[in-house]
Amino acid sequence: MRWRSGGAPAPHAAPVARRGRLWPRWLLIGACWAAAAPTALVGQSDVVVVASKNFTESAVLGEIMAQMLRAHTDLTVEHRRSLGGTLVCFEALTTGQVDLYPEYTGTGWSILLEEEGRIDNRLQAFLHVQRAFRSRWDLEWLPPFGLNNTYALAMDPDRAEALGVERISDLADAGAEISAGFSIEFMNRQDGWPGLSAFYDLDLERVRALEHGLAYDAIRTGAVDLIDAYSTDGKLLRYDLRVLVDDRGFFPPYNAAPLVRAETLAAHPEIEPVLAELAFRLPNTRILALNDAVESEGADPADVARAFLEEEGLLTPDADGTTAPASRREGGFPAFFARRWQETLRLSAEHLQLTGIAVLLAVLVAVPLGVWITRHPWAERVGLGAAGAIQTVPSLALLAFMIAVPGLGLSTRSAIVALFLYSILPILRNTYTGIRGVDPDLIEAARGLGLTERQILIRIRLPLATR
């Protein structure tokens, strides 16, 4: 990815706490009023103010939202980059000094709503904060960007390979040989080391507190083997570290999404569909590269955001080097496929895999069941009736139900089970209809020849039922 120059390179951002600090109330209000100094005011006609927190990723997300709104609406858009921490941005939003900023579900859950319980399901966390923010503050969470900037544990890949560590649970067997250096915040948070060590039953012999900014240098020099990190930190790429798999799902979700005043959406309804275009376009691998471009290469977040939007086909460069909205219909499907053929093929393969597994399972269940109910009239009514009832359930409702089932959750398993249930009725009904449609005289003739019921099924019923 190339970054066009659009001004002086941004200085390397100093490490910033991402979860917010509980500042005194007067300091919060003073900071927010100081940030309100620009002339354009929130609520003023056709002016929308986007804010971002004081760390790299938030600045990039804020720039992406601001540039999308400038390109696809007639609004005047300000971006107040690095406005402050979580509580400063949230105070500015609730008091109407800004219209929107990128926020994280985990921050909404633990810091703003102050929920005490633990949650590991991303969809449930998003729906909970969405409902709670709407009822308490009249704020709306729009569709998420796709990234999950939660905590992670990272190791040097060679050291991890030598110790046989790929998952967090593997640390239990290698605890005596591992030296860990965790940030002070991670050492004291319940969703950090105290909770993690109890959840995984870990007993590392050498654990010490480090400033987060020094942790990467410490692991590079071999002073420590294991550090905590944020899963979308660009330094993970720069230092080529291995992120351990959270195989038991301890770390809470921190999915980023636009948080917007409902009043702003009511005044400017065009905002929501424009920002919805960004939904799930920024998985962790993508935002990692964008963050690293700012932190390692000194690229300006505005240039990084513009390059990303152009690659996604959401902006097109004009002849003078500026950007303009990309027409969805420009060039038709061939142009779309040329821009995104890799993603199109990947998603098509995923779709074929999901449907293939679901249909195969449905065949293995519905065909024998269809044969069986032809011999039991009472089962015919029950089986076809139950399969028909499942078919009437709306797909989103069925998928939501599957997600709530223990062991399924927000995963491909839920999608496979839902597709499997929808596949049952047509296969069951066609099997039943085909077998019942075989000429009874042929069956009687086969019995007269001495064929068993099994032989009649295999040699007569099934072949004729497929015609």
XYZ file of C-alpha atoms in Angstrom:
467
model
C 0.000 0.000 0.000
C 1.391 3.419 -0.969
C 0.713 6.575 0.986
C 0.476 9.796 -0.992
C 2.012 12.780 0.669
C -0.585 15.170 1.934
C 1.397 17.193 4.429
C 4.116 16.709 6.983
C 4.479 13.159 8.286
C 2.744 12.602 11.555
C 5.076 12.160 14.507
C 5.156 8.795 16.159
C 2.336 8.666 18.623
C 3.322 8.243 22.224
C 1.826 5.222 23.976
C -1.629 6.104 25.192
C -3.944 4.194 27.512
C -6.798 2.957 25.312
C -9.447 2.222 27.845
C -9.763 5.671 29.351
C -8.950 7.173 32.763
C -11.297 8.495 35.387
C -10.368 12.205 35.279
C -11.838 14.755 37.660
C -15.117 16.170 36.463
C -13.869 19.737 36.190
C -10.950 18.648 34.027
C -13.276 16.752 31.704
C -15.581 19.727 31.245
C -12.684 22.124 30.778
C -11.074 19.908 28.150
C -14.341 19.551 26.274
C -15.002 23.310 26.240
C -11.442 23.935 25.095
C -11.963 21.469 22.259
C -15.112 23.326 21.234
C -13.113 26.379 20.152
C -13.445 25.907 16.353
C -16.112 28.089 14.806
C -18.342 25.358 13.389
C -20.790 24.285 16.054
C -22.588 20.970 16.410
C -26.217 21.405 15.557
C -25.369 24.169 13.072
C -26.986 23.440 9.696
C -25.034 21.040 7.473
C -22.031 20.866 9.820
C -21.032 17.537 11.355
C -18.149 17.143 13.804
C -16.272 13.840 13.961
C -14.003 13.249 16.958
C -11.332 10.651 17.633
C -9.394 9.578 20.699
C -5.739 10.297 21.297
C -4.206 7.152 19.812
C -3.360 6.069 16.282
C -6.178 3.668 15.505
C -8.905 6.051 16.610
C -7.385 8.832 14.483
C -7.372 6.556 11.428
C -10.987 5.473 12.000
C -12.034 9.078 12.551
C -10.388 10.114 9.284
C -12.076 7.274 7.414
C -15.501 8.346 8.698
C -14.860 12.035 8.014
C -13.644 11.457 4.459
C -16.596 9.168 3.691
C -19.056 11.812 4.866
C -17.308 14.572 2.920
C -17.275 12.514 -0.266
C -20.779 11.052 -0.161
C -22.851 13.840 1.419
C -23.229 17.603 1.065
C -22.315 18.121 4.718
C -19.436 20.207 6.008
C -17.376 17.794 8.107
C -14.801 18.632 10.782
C -12.493 16.044 12.294
C -11.238 16.893 15.782
C -8.373 14.457 15.843
C -6.973 13.276 19.186
C -9.667 15.090 21.155
C -8.839 13.120 24.299
C -9.415 9.830 26.078
C -12.615 7.845 26.364
C -14.378 10.044 28.891
C -13.420 13.297 27.162
C -14.828 12.112 23.832
C -17.921 10.662 25.451
C -18.583 13.844 27.421
C -18.244 15.881 24.224
C -20.687 13.553 22.472
C -23.355 13.548 25.166
C -23.189 17.334 25.586
C -23.513 17.928 21.840
C -20.037 19.320 21.188
C -19.316 16.555 18.666
C -21.637 14.385 16.590
C -19.841 11.051 16.421
C -16.604 9.226 17.150
C -15.336 5.618 16.932
C -15.893 3.659 20.137
C -15.324 0.077 21.306
C -17.961 -2.300 22.645
C -15.700 -3.429 25.483
C -15.159 0.194 26.522
C -18.889 0.825 26.343
C -19.543 -2.262 28.456
C -16.936 -1.857 31.185
C -16.083 1.875 31.322
C -19.207 3.764 30.247
C -21.965 1.365 31.335
C -19.814 0.047 34.213
C -21.141 -3.487 33.791
C -19.566 -5.852 36.287
C -20.301 -9.164 34.590
C -18.011 -10.737 32.008
C -19.128 -11.198 28.397
C -17.310 -13.013 25.606
C -19.918 -13.142 22.834
C -19.277 -10.303 20.381
C -22.822 -10.092 19.061
C -24.410 -10.130 22.508
C -21.986 -7.436 23.689
C -22.774 -5.233 20.693
C -26.544 -5.636 21.039
C -26.369 -4.937 24.787
C -24.403 -1.686 24.479
C -26.523 -0.655 21.489
C -29.773 -0.991 23.469
C -28.340 0.493 26.664
C -26.812 3.560 24.978
C -30.005 4.201 23.032
C -32.199 4.151 26.131
C -29.811 5.935 28.515
C -28.159 8.598 26.345
C -30.054 8.565 23.027
C -26.888 7.472 21.228
C -26.717 5.007 18.351
C -24.103 2.344 17.617
C -23.912 1.891 13.840
C -22.682 -1.340 12.175
C -19.140 -2.187 13.356
C -15.995 -1.773 11.281
C -15.024 -5.436 11.703
C -11.935 -5.134 13.906
C -11.686 -6.475 17.448
C -9.063 -4.496 19.375
C -9.070 -6.608 22.494
C -6.174 -7.656 24.710
C -3.766 -10.306 23.458
C -0.627 -12.105 24.606
C 2.353 -12.070 22.255
C 5.670 -13.934 22.036
C 8.690 -14.039 19.781
C 7.790 -16.733 17.204
C 11.101 -18.596 17.558
C 10.799 -18.690 21.341
C 7.167 -19.780 21.123
C 8.092 -22.535 18.655
C 10.860 -23.790 20.925
C 8.480 -24.008 23.887
C 5.584 -25.396 21.856
C 3.311 -22.465 22.675
C 0.545 -21.539 20.229
C -2.422 -21.038 22.564
C -2.770 -19.344 25.916
C -3.599 -22.692 27.510
C -0.150 -23.956 26.408
C 1.415 -21.547 28.909
C 0.325 -23.847 31.730
C 2.902 -26.457 30.658
C 5.691 -23.973 29.915
C 5.200 -21.648 32.877
C 8.515 -22.430 34.550
C 10.501 -21.427 31.453
C 8.659 -18.231 30.550
C 9.447 -14.719 31.731
C 6.478 -12.365 31.362
C 6.384 -8.578 31.310
C 2.917 -7.039 31.493
C 1.774 -3.431 31.500
C 0.728 -1.967 34.837
C -2.851 -1.585 33.628
C -2.983 -5.223 32.482
C -1.577 -6.367 35.824
C -4.395 -4.646 37.723
C -7.462 -5.151 35.503
C -9.840 -8.021 36.146
C -9.980 -8.625 32.396
C -6.168 -8.624 32.476
C -3.653 -10.866 34.229
C -5.573 -11.507 37.503
C -8.640 -12.799 35.699
C -6.686 -14.492 32.913
C -4.410 -16.449 35.241
C -7.384 -17.695 37.255
C -9.446 -18.499 34.149
C -6.659 -20.536 32.509
C -5.169 -21.766 35.809
C -1.769 -20.274 34.945
C 1.085 -20.040 37.432
C 3.985 -18.270 35.730
C 6.983 -18.048 38.034
C 8.460 -14.844 36.563
C 5.955 -12.050 36.040
C 6.852 -8.369 36.321
C 5.249 -5.037 35.508
C 6.561 -2.993 32.571
C 5.657 0.288 30.970
C 3.733 -0.674 27.851
C 6.000 1.459 25.675
C 9.031 -0.564 26.811
C 7.473 -4.009 26.428
C 8.251 -4.415 22.719
C 11.905 -3.502 23.190
C 12.062 -5.901 26.131
C 10.767 -8.821 24.078
C 13.021 -7.886 21.148
C 16.120 -8.001 23.340
C 15.023 -11.210 25.059
C 14.549 -9.611 28.471
C 11.049 -11.121 28.569
C 9.346 -13.888 26.591
C 5.704 -12.870 26.927
C 3.948 -9.482 26.840
C 0.424 -8.156 26.690
C -0.654 -6.202 23.628
C -3.663 -4.833 21.844
C -4.660 -7.170 19.051
C -4.588 -4.437 16.386
C -1.348 -2.765 17.509
C 0.849 -2.044 14.489
C 3.946 -2.974 16.521
C 2.878 -6.624 16.329
C 3.704 -6.458 12.629
C 6.842 -4.367 13.074
C 8.345 -6.786 15.612
C 6.932 -9.900 13.882
C 5.414 -11.309 17.070
C 3.144 -14.324 17.435
C -0.237 -13.592 19.010
C -1.325 -16.528 21.162
C -4.759 -17.947 20.444
C -7.290 -17.206 23.186
C -8.602 -20.770 22.859
C -11.053 -20.519 25.769
C -12.338 -17.066 24.891
C -11.336 -15.084 27.987
C -10.665 -11.626 26.598
C -13.822 -9.532 26.142
C -14.686 -8.187 22.686
C -13.579 -4.668 21.777
C -15.291 -4.259 18.417
C -15.033 -0.723 17.037
C -18.079 1.029 15.577
C -19.302 4.576 14.923
C -21.087 6.009 17.977
C -23.459 8.779 16.851
C -25.951 11.148 18.441
C -29.516 10.107 17.528
C -30.313 13.810 17.141
C -27.660 14.056 14.432
C -29.027 11.024 12.574
C -32.522 12.504 12.684
C -31.287 15.817 11.272
C -29.051 14.172 8.655
C -30.433 10.709 7.790
C -27.935 10.380 4.944
C -25.152 9.747 7.493
C -26.231 6.231 8.469
C -26.214 4.584 5.002
C -22.877 6.221 4.160
C -21.167 4.918 7.305
C -22.862 1.536 6.836
C -20.670 1.156 3.729
C -17.722 0.731 6.118
C -19.281 -2.221 7.954
C -16.882 -5.166 8.325
C -14.367 -3.724 5.841
C -11.643 -3.453 8.488
C -10.696 -6.859 9.910
C -7.761 -7.013 12.304
C -5.247 -7.770 9.551
C -6.273 -4.637 7.648
C -6.296 -2.203 10.565
C -2.933 -3.612 11.718
C -1.385 -2.523 8.434
C -3.000 0.923 8.614
C -1.851 1.459 12.199
C 1.672 0.325 11.345
C 1.844 2.738 8.415
C 1.214 5.633 10.800
C 3.376 4.420 13.680
C 6.321 2.942 11.767
C 6.391 4.861 8.483
C 5.233 8.224 9.822
C 2.314 8.413 7.382
C -0.439 10.904 8.129
C -3.718 9.256 9.231
C -5.550 11.277 6.558
C -3.357 9.809 3.798
C -3.719 6.307 5.217
C -7.498 6.677 5.393
C -7.701 8.015 1.846
C -5.572 5.166 0.457
C -7.770 2.621 2.244
C -10.991 4.126 0.868
C -9.562 4.205 -2.648
C -8.521 0.555 -2.407
C -12.024 -0.340 -1.261
C -13.520 1.511 -4.213
C -15.295 3.998 -1.949
C -13.286 6.950 -3.282
C -11.718 7.512 -6.690
C -8.812 9.912 -7.341
C -9.583 12.888 -9.571
C -7.154 14.184 -12.172
C -5.886 16.845 -9.786
C -4.994 14.241 -7.177
C -8.003 14.875 -4.964
C -10.632 12.244 -4.314
C -14.219 11.902 -5.379
C -17.008 9.455 -4.500
C -16.754 6.152 -6.308
C -19.845 5.249 -8.286
C -21.086 1.802 -7.367
C -22.306 1.245 -10.940
C -19.215 2.595 -12.701
C -17.849 -0.201 -14.879
C -20.487 -2.639 -13.634
C -19.652 -6.081 -12.295
C -16.403 -6.533 -14.307
C -14.925 -3.397 -12.728
C -16.117 -4.453 -9.282
C -14.631 -7.938 -9.730
C -11.342 -6.504 -11.000
C -11.049 -4.337 -7.872
C -12.021 -7.022 -5.391
C -11.510 -10.376 -7.098
C -9.500 -11.857 -4.248
C -12.127 -11.035 -1.641
C -14.920 -12.130 -3.994
C -13.293 -15.526 -4.567
C -12.548 -15.952 -0.871
C -16.110 -15.161 0.173
C -17.490 -17.373 -2.602
C -15.353 -20.268 -1.375
C -16.561 -19.682 2.191
C -20.166 -19.637 0.978
C -19.741 -22.885 -0.965
C -18.077 -24.514 2.028
C -20.873 -23.509 4.416
C -23.665 -24.592 2.089
C -21.845 -27.775 1.077
C -21.415 -28.939 4.672
C -25.006 -28.025 5.571
C -26.532 -29.767 2.534
C -24.394 -32.877 3.047
C -25.549 -33.155 6.659
C -29.153 -32.560 5.579
C -28.915 -35.362 2.989
C -27.500 -37.764 5.572
C -30.433 -37.004 7.890
C -33.379 -36.238 5.596
C -33.026 -39.076 3.057
C -33.104 -41.915 5.639
C -35.850 -40.055 7.514
C -37.864 -39.684 4.299
C -37.573 -43.412 3.635
C -38.601 -44.232 7.189
C -41.723 -42.045 7.292
C -43.107 -43.699 4.132
C -43.625 -46.793 6.269
C -45.201 -44.980 9.239
C -48.200 -42.743 8.435
C -48.132 -41.043 11.836
C -44.452 -40.131 11.374
C -45.265 -38.636 7.980
C -47.463 -35.969 9.537
C -45.071 -35.235 12.391
C -41.885 -35.175 10.297
C -43.151 -33.080 7.412
C -45.045 -30.788 9.781
C -42.003 -30.112 11.959
C -39.750 -29.503 8.955
C -42.363 -27.177 7.473
C -42.634 -25.238 10.736
C -38.866 -24.648 10.776
C -39.078 -23.368 7.209
C -41.464 -20.597 8.295
C -39.017 -19.129 10.842
C -37.321 -15.985 9.424
C -33.651 -16.550 8.686
C -32.400 -13.744 10.946
C -34.539 -14.981 13.836
C -33.256 -18.530 13.396
C -29.650 -17.357 13.214
C -30.107 -15.208 16.332
C -31.524 -18.228 18.143
C -28.584 -20.381 17.038
C -26.108 -17.793 18.315
C -27.669 -17.982 21.785
C -27.253 -21.782 21.942
C -24.242 -22.819 24.086
C -21.488 -24.269 21.937
C -22.591 -22.424 18.808
C -22.325 -18.679 19.472
C -21.276 -16.230 16.775
C -19.436 -18.726 14.577
C -19.649 -20.732 11.374
C -21.287 -23.506 13.402
C -24.400 -21.354 13.848
C -24.587 -20.662 10.115
C -24.146 -24.352 9.265
C -26.855 -25.438 11.709
C -29.273 -22.804 10.380
C -28.636 -23.826 6.757
C -28.973 -27.479 7.749
C -32.408 -26.875 9.277
C -33.581 -24.969 6.202
C -32.351 -27.805 3.946
C -34.279 -30.514 5.782
C -37.776 -29.825 4.380
C -37.080 -29.879 0.606
C -34.885 -32.981 0.849
C -37.290 -34.766 3.201
C -40.347 -33.889 1.118
C -38.719 -34.851 -2.188
C -37.499 -38.159 -0.754
C -40.947 -38.965 0.617
C -42.734 -37.911 -2.583
C -40.336 -39.834 -4.815
C -40.622 -43.091 -2.899
C -44.385 -42.874 -2.502
C -44.668 -42.198 -6.231
C -43.200 -45.569 -7.229
C -45.810 -47.781 -8.932
C -47.242 -50.237 -6.318
C -47.498 -52.937 -9.003
C -43.741 -52.858 -9.433
C -43.278 -53.300 -5.691
C -45.656 -56.261 -5.653
C -43.868 -57.808 -8.624
C -40.552 -57.439 -6.821
C -41.949 -59.121 -3.737
C -43.282 -61.910 -5.949
C -39.770 -62.448 -7.245
C -38.591 -62.948 -3.665
C -36.743 -59.656 -3.103
C -36.420 -58.504 0.490
C -37.605 -55.059 1.602
C -33.997 -53.878 1.709
C -33.383 -55.092 -1.841
C -36.631 -53.495 -3.016
C -35.556 -50.176 -1.467
C -32.084 -50.204 -3.022
C -32.941 -51.704 -6.433
C -36.476 -50.469 -7.037
C -37.674 -47.597 -4.833
C -34.583 -45.347 -4.721
C -33.633 -45.621 -8.432
C -37.219 -44.936 -9.532
C -37.641 -42.138 -6.972
C -34.744 -40.201 -8.526
C -36.341 -40.134 -12.000
